[in-house]
Tab-separated table of N, CA, C and O in Angstrom:
chain	number	residue	atom	x	y	z
A	1	MET	N	12.081	-15.645	-0.566
A	1	MET	CA	11.052	-16.414	-1.232
A	1	MET	C	11.734	-17.407	-2.173
A	1	MET	O	12.609	-17.029	-2.949
A	2	PRO	N	11.337	-18.674	-2.139
A	2	PRO	CA	11.966	-19.665	-3.021
A	2	PRO	C	11.590	-19.424	-4.482
A	2	PRO	O	10.511	-18.924	-4.781
A	3	GLN	N	12.500	-19.775	-5.350
A	3	GLN	CA	12.238	-19.660	-6.780
A	3	GLN	C	11.528	-20.911	-7.264
A	3	GLN	O	11.750	-22.006	-6.746
A	4	VAL	N	10.689	-20.727	-8.254
A	4	VAL	CA	9.985	-21.846	-8.867
A	4	VAL	C	10.183	-21.752	-10.370
A	4	VAL	O	10.099	-20.684	-10.954
A	5	ARG	N	10.457	-22.876	-10.984
A	5	ARG	CA	10.573	-22.939	-12.436
A	5	ARG	C	9.666	-24.046	-12.929
A	5	ARG	O	9.527	-25.082	-12.286
A	6	PHE	N	9.039	-23.810	-14.068
A	6	PHE	CA	8.198	-24.835	-14.655
A	6	PHE	C	8.125	-24.633	-16.150
A	6	PHE	O	8.458	-23.570	-16.661
A	7	VAL	N	7.717	-25.658	-16.839
A	7	VAL	CA	7.524	-25.601	-18.284
A	7	VAL	C	6.023	-25.561	-18.534
A	7	VAL	O	5.276	-26.358	-17.963
A	8	PHE	N	5.617	-24.636	-19.350
A	8	PHE	CA	4.203	-24.458	-19.669
A	8	PHE	C	4.061	-24.671	-21.176
A	8	PHE	O	4.552	-23.879	-21.969
A	9	ILE	N	3.432	-25.756	-21.559
A	9	ILE	CA	3.275	-26.086	-22.973
A	9	ILE	C	1.797	-26.056	-23.315
A	9	ILE	O	0.981	-26.643	-22.605
A	10	THR	N	1.463	-25.362	-24.386
A	10	THR	CA	0.067	-25.310	-24.826
A	10	THR	C	-0.023	-25.693	-26.291
A	10	THR	O	0.908	-25.500	-27.062
A	11	SER	N	-1.145	-26.220	-26.645
A	11	SER	CA	-1.410	-26.540	-28.042
A	11	SER	C	-2.881	-26.260	-28.307
A	11	SER	O	-3.738	-26.863	-27.663
A	12	PRO	N	-3.213	-25.335	-29.146
A	12	PRO	CA	-2.304	-24.514	-29.953
A	12	PRO	C	-1.558	-23.494	-29.089
A	12	PRO	O	-1.906	-23.285	-27.930
A	13	ALA	N	-0.573	-22.863	-29.686
A	13	ALA	CA	0.246	-21.885	-28.971
A	13	ALA	C	-0.608	-20.719	-28.480
A	13	ALA	O	-1.523	-20.273	-29.161
A	14	LEU	N	-0.291	-20.229	-27.278
A	14	LEU	CA	-1.032	-19.111	-26.696
A	14	LEU	C	-0.172	-17.858	-26.573
A	14	LEU	O	-0.468	-16.977	-25.780
A	15	ASP	N	0.877	-17.750	-27.372
A	15	ASP	CA	1.745	-16.591	-27.259
A	15	ASP	C	0.993	-15.293	-27.538
A	15	ASP	O	1.240	-14.272	-26.896
A	16	GLY	N	0.031	-15.315	-28.453
A	16	GLY	CA	-0.778	-14.130	-28.730
A	16	GLY	C	-1.625	-13.732	-27.532
A	16	GLY	O	-1.781	-12.548	-27.224
A	17	PHE	N	-2.166	-14.719	-26.832
A	17	PHE	CA	-2.945	-14.446	-25.626
A	17	PHE	C	-2.073	-13.751	-24.577
A	17	PHE	O	-2.463	-12.736	-24.002
A	18	PHE	N	-0.876	-14.294	-24.337
A	18	PHE	CA	-0.005	-13.697	-23.343
A	18	PHE	C	0.451	-12.303	-23.764
A	18	PHE	O	0.615	-11.414	-22.921
A	19	ALA	N	0.642	-12.073	-25.052
A	19	ALA	CA	0.992	-10.736	-25.540
A	19	ALA	C	-0.159	-9.765	-25.280
A	19	ALA	O	0.059	-8.632	-24.828
A	20	GLU	N	-1.395	-10.196	-25.543
A	20	GLU	CA	-2.556	-9.339	-25.276
A	20	GLU	C	-2.688	-9.040	-23.789
A	20	GLU	O	-3.008	-7.915	-23.392
A	21	MET	N	-2.453	-10.047	-22.959
A	21	MET	CA	-2.551	-9.829	-21.514
A	21	MET	C	-1.458	-8.878	-21.032
A	21	MET	O	-1.697	-8.049	-20.153
A	22	ALA	N	-0.270	-8.964	-21.614
A	22	ALA	CA	0.808	-8.036	-21.254
A	22	ALA	C	0.446	-6.613	-21.652
A	22	ALA	O	0.695	-5.665	-20.899
A	23	GLU	N	-0.164	-6.446	-22.825
A	23	GLU	CA	-0.600	-5.118	-23.265
A	23	GLU	C	-1.676	-4.567	-22.331
A	23	GLU	O	-1.654	-3.385	-21.968
A	24	LEU	N	-2.626	-5.411	-21.947
A	24	LEU	CA	-3.676	-4.999	-21.020
A	24	LEU	C	-3.060	-4.585	-19.681
A	24	LEU	O	-3.423	-3.555	-19.102
A	25	ASN	N	-2.121	-5.355	-19.208
A	25	ASN	CA	-1.457	-5.041	-17.949
A	25	ASN	C	-0.724	-3.703	-18.041
A	25	ASN	O	-0.815	-2.882	-17.130
A	26	ALA	N	-0.015	-3.484	-19.136
A	26	ALA	CA	0.724	-2.233	-19.312
A	26	ALA	C	-0.228	-1.041	-19.432
A	26	ALA	O	0.026	0.024	-18.869
A	27	ALA	N	-1.332	-1.221	-20.142
A	27	ALA	CA	-2.285	-0.125	-20.354
A	27	ALA	C	-3.009	0.277	-19.078
A	27	ALA	O	-3.511	1.399	-18.977
A	28	THR	N	-3.063	-0.622	-18.110
A	28	THR	CA	-3.785	-0.333	-16.869
A	28	THR	C	-2.844	-0.232	-15.672
A	28	THR	O	-3.282	-0.323	-14.524
A	29	ASN	N	-1.563	-0.037	-15.948
A	29	ASN	CA	-0.555	0.056	-14.884
A	29	ASN	C	-0.628	-1.120	-13.922
A	29	ASN	O	-0.488	-0.972	-12.709
A	30	GLY	N	-0.872	-2.302	-14.462
A	30	GLY	CA	-0.879	-3.514	-13.661
A	30	GLY	C	-2.136	-3.736	-12.848
A	30	GLY	O	-2.165	-4.626	-12.005
A	31	ASP	N	-3.178	-2.960	-13.104
A	31	ASP	CA	-4.404	-3.095	-12.321
A	31	ASP	C	-5.636	-3.070	-13.233
A	31	ASP	O	-6.464	-2.160	-13.148
A	32	PRO	N	-5.771	-4.079	-14.105
A	32	PRO	CA	-6.924	-4.074	-15.007
A	32	PRO	C	-8.212	-4.360	-14.247
A	32	PRO	O	-8.194	-5.031	-13.209
A	33	PRO	N	-9.343	-3.842	-14.727
A	33	PRO	CA	-10.620	-4.185	-14.109
A	33	PRO	C	-10.809	-5.704	-14.150
A	33	PRO	O	-10.317	-6.388	-15.048
A	34	ALA	N	-11.513	-6.239	-13.183
A	34	ALA	CA	-11.672	-7.691	-13.059
A	34	ALA	C	-12.231	-8.325	-14.329
A	34	ALA	O	-11.863	-9.444	-14.674
A	35	ALA	N	-13.118	-7.641	-15.036
A	35	ALA	CA	-13.744	-8.214	-16.230
A	35	ALA	C	-12.882	-8.057	-17.484
A	35	ALA	O	-13.151	-8.699	-18.502
A	36	ALA	N	-11.840	-7.249	-17.435
A	36	ALA	CA	-11.043	-6.944	-18.633
A	36	ALA	C	-10.430	-8.162	-19.311
A	36	ALA	O	-10.400	-8.223	-20.542
A	37	PRO	N	-9.922	-9.160	-18.592
A	37	PRO	CA	-9.319	-10.315	-19.274
A	37	PRO	C	-10.328	-11.215	-19.999
A	37	PRO	O	-9.934	-12.066	-20.778
A	38	ARG	N	-11.610	-11.019	-19.762
A	38	ARG	CA	-12.596	-11.906	-20.399
A	38	ARG	C	-12.594	-11.789	-21.920
A	38	ARG	O	-12.757	-12.792	-22.613
A	39	GLU	N	-12.414	-10.583	-22.454
A	39	GLU	CA	-12.443	-10.408	-23.913
A	39	GLU	C	-11.282	-11.133	-24.593
A	39	GLU	O	-11.516	-11.965	-25.472
A	40	PRO	N	-10.030	-10.874	-24.203
A	40	PRO	CA	-8.959	-11.660	-24.837
A	40	PRO	C	-9.081	-13.141	-24.493
A	40	PRO	O	-8.758	-14.004	-25.307
A	41	GLY	N	-9.561	-13.450	-23.312
A	41	GLY	CA	-9.751	-14.847	-22.938
A	41	GLY	C	-10.714	-15.548	-23.867
A	41	GLY	O	-10.470	-16.684	-24.294
A	42	ALA	N	-11.798	-14.882	-24.208
A	42	ALA	CA	-12.788	-15.472	-25.111
A	42	ALA	C	-12.190	-15.705	-26.501
A	42	ALA	O	-12.454	-16.725	-27.132
A	43	ARG	N	-11.385	-14.756	-26.967
A	43	ARG	CA	-10.760	-14.913	-28.290
A	43	ARG	C	-9.802	-16.095	-28.326
A	43	ARG	O	-9.626	-16.736	-29.353
A	44	TRP	N	-9.149	-16.374	-27.203
A	44	TRP	CA	-8.142	-17.434	-27.139
A	44	TRP	C	-8.655	-18.683	-26.440
A	44	TRP	O	-7.885	-19.579	-26.125
A	45	ASP	N	-9.952	-18.756	-26.202
A	45	ASP	CA	-10.575	-19.926	-25.570
A	45	ASP	C	-9.971	-20.219	-24.199
A	45	ASP	O	-9.679	-21.362	-23.847
A	46	CYS	N	-9.776	-19.151	-23.417
A	46	CYS	CA	-9.268	-19.264	-22.051
A	46	CYS	C	-10.366	-18.814	-21.094
A	46	CYS	O	-10.999	-17.792	-21.314
A	47	VAL	N	-10.569	-19.568	-20.052
A	47	VAL	CA	-11.615	-19.257	-19.078
A	47	VAL	C	-10.967	-18.842	-17.772
A	47	VAL	O	-10.073	-19.531	-17.272
A	48	PHE	N	-11.414	-17.732	-17.223
A	48	PHE	CA	-10.915	-17.261	-15.947
A	48	PHE	C	-11.899	-17.673	-14.863
A	48	PHE	O	-13.104	-17.526	-15.009
A	49	THR	N	-11.376	-18.190	-13.777
A	49	THR	CA	-12.221	-18.643	-12.677
A	49	THR	C	-12.002	-17.754	-11.458
A	49	THR	O	-11.092	-16.930	-11.427
A	50	SER	N	-12.823	-17.946	-10.459
A	50	SER	CA	-12.682	-17.206	-9.209
A	50	SER	C	-11.452	-17.693	-8.456
A	50	SER	O	-11.009	-18.828	-8.645
A	51	PRO	N	-10.908	-16.848	-7.568
A	51	PRO	CA	-9.800	-17.302	-6.735
A	51	PRO	C	-10.239	-18.483	-5.874
A	51	PRO	O	-11.433	-18.691	-5.666
A	52	PRO	N	-9.293	-19.227	-5.353
A	52	PRO	CA	-9.649	-20.362	-4.488
A	52	PRO	C	-10.508	-19.917	-3.309
A	52	PRO	O	-10.425	-18.782	-2.859
A	53	SER	N	-11.298	-20.815	-2.819
A	53	SER	CA	-12.183	-20.535	-1.694
A	53	SER	C	-11.396	-19.959	-0.522
A	53	SER	O	-10.327	-20.448	-0.173
A	54	GLY	N	-11.946	-18.913	0.077
A	54	GLY	CA	-11.298	-18.286	1.218
A	54	GLY	C	-10.335	-17.179	0.845
A	54	GLY	O	-9.848	-16.456	1.692
A	55	ASP	N	-10.038	-17.012	-0.437
A	55	ASP	CA	-9.141	-15.958	-0.898
A	55	ASP	C	-9.994	-14.928	-1.613
A	55	ASP	O	-10.687	-15.250	-2.572
A	56	ASP	N	-9.974	-13.685	-1.178
A	56	ASP	CA	-10.870	-12.687	-1.754
A	56	ASP	C	-10.302	-11.955	-2.966
A	56	ASP	O	-10.958	-11.122	-3.547
A	57	ARG	N	-9.088	-12.272	-3.367
A	57	ARG	CA	-8.516	-11.607	-4.550
A	57	ARG	C	-7.390	-12.456	-5.127
A	57	ARG	O	-6.810	-13.290	-4.461
A	58	ALA	N	-7.091	-12.200	-6.376
A	58	ALA	CA	-5.966	-12.873	-7.025
A	58	ALA	C	-4.687	-12.120	-6.691
A	58	ALA	O	-4.714	-10.930	-6.408
A	59	ARG	N	-3.586	-12.808	-6.707
A	59	ARG	CA	-2.278	-12.181	-6.456
A	59	ARG	C	-1.384	-12.397	-7.676
A	59	ARG	O	-1.514	-13.389	-8.368
A	60	THR	N	-0.479	-11.471	-7.863
A	60	THR	CA	0.503	-11.653	-8.921
A	60	THR	C	1.504	-12.710	-8.477
A	60	THR	O	1.605	-13.042	-7.301
A	61	VAL	N	2.265	-13.200	-9.404
A	61	VAL	CA	3.199	-14.285	-9.122
A	61	VAL	C	4.207	-13.897	-8.055
A	61	VAL	O	4.528	-14.673	-7.173
A	62	ASN	N	4.697	-12.682	-8.093
A	62	ASN	CA	5.756	-12.278	-7.170
A	62	ASN	C	5.246	-11.492	-5.964
A	62	ASN	O	6.028	-10.940	-5.217
A	63	GLU	N	3.950	-11.439	-5.755
A	63	GLU	CA	3.396	-10.709	-4.622
A	63	GLU	C	3.390	-11.591	-3.374
A	63	GLU	O	2.941	-12.733	-3.415
A	64	PRO	N	3.883	-11.082	-2.254
A	64	PRO	CA	3.888	-11.878	-1.025
A	64	PRO	C	2.464	-12.231	-0.594
A	64	PRO	O	1.537	-11.467	-0.820
A	65	THR	N	2.322	-13.374	0.026
A	65	THR	CA	1.006	-13.782	0.531
A	65	THR	C	0.796	-13.263	1.938
A	65	THR	O	1.683	-12.874	2.618
C-alpha cells in the first residue's frame, strides 16, 4: 500500500478534539458506536457526515479497501 503524507492545519487548534477521539477509540477497543463521536464533535464544532455514496461503512486509514 502506498504511503501518503499531508499537512492538516486547523484554526482554532483541534488537538483537544483529536485527544478526545483517541480516548473514545481506546475506550471502545477501536469500535465506538456510530453516534459516539457526535458529542465530542459538537463540543469542537466538527460535523460527521455519512460515508460516500455506495459505501456502507467508514474505514480506518490503514484498513484495506
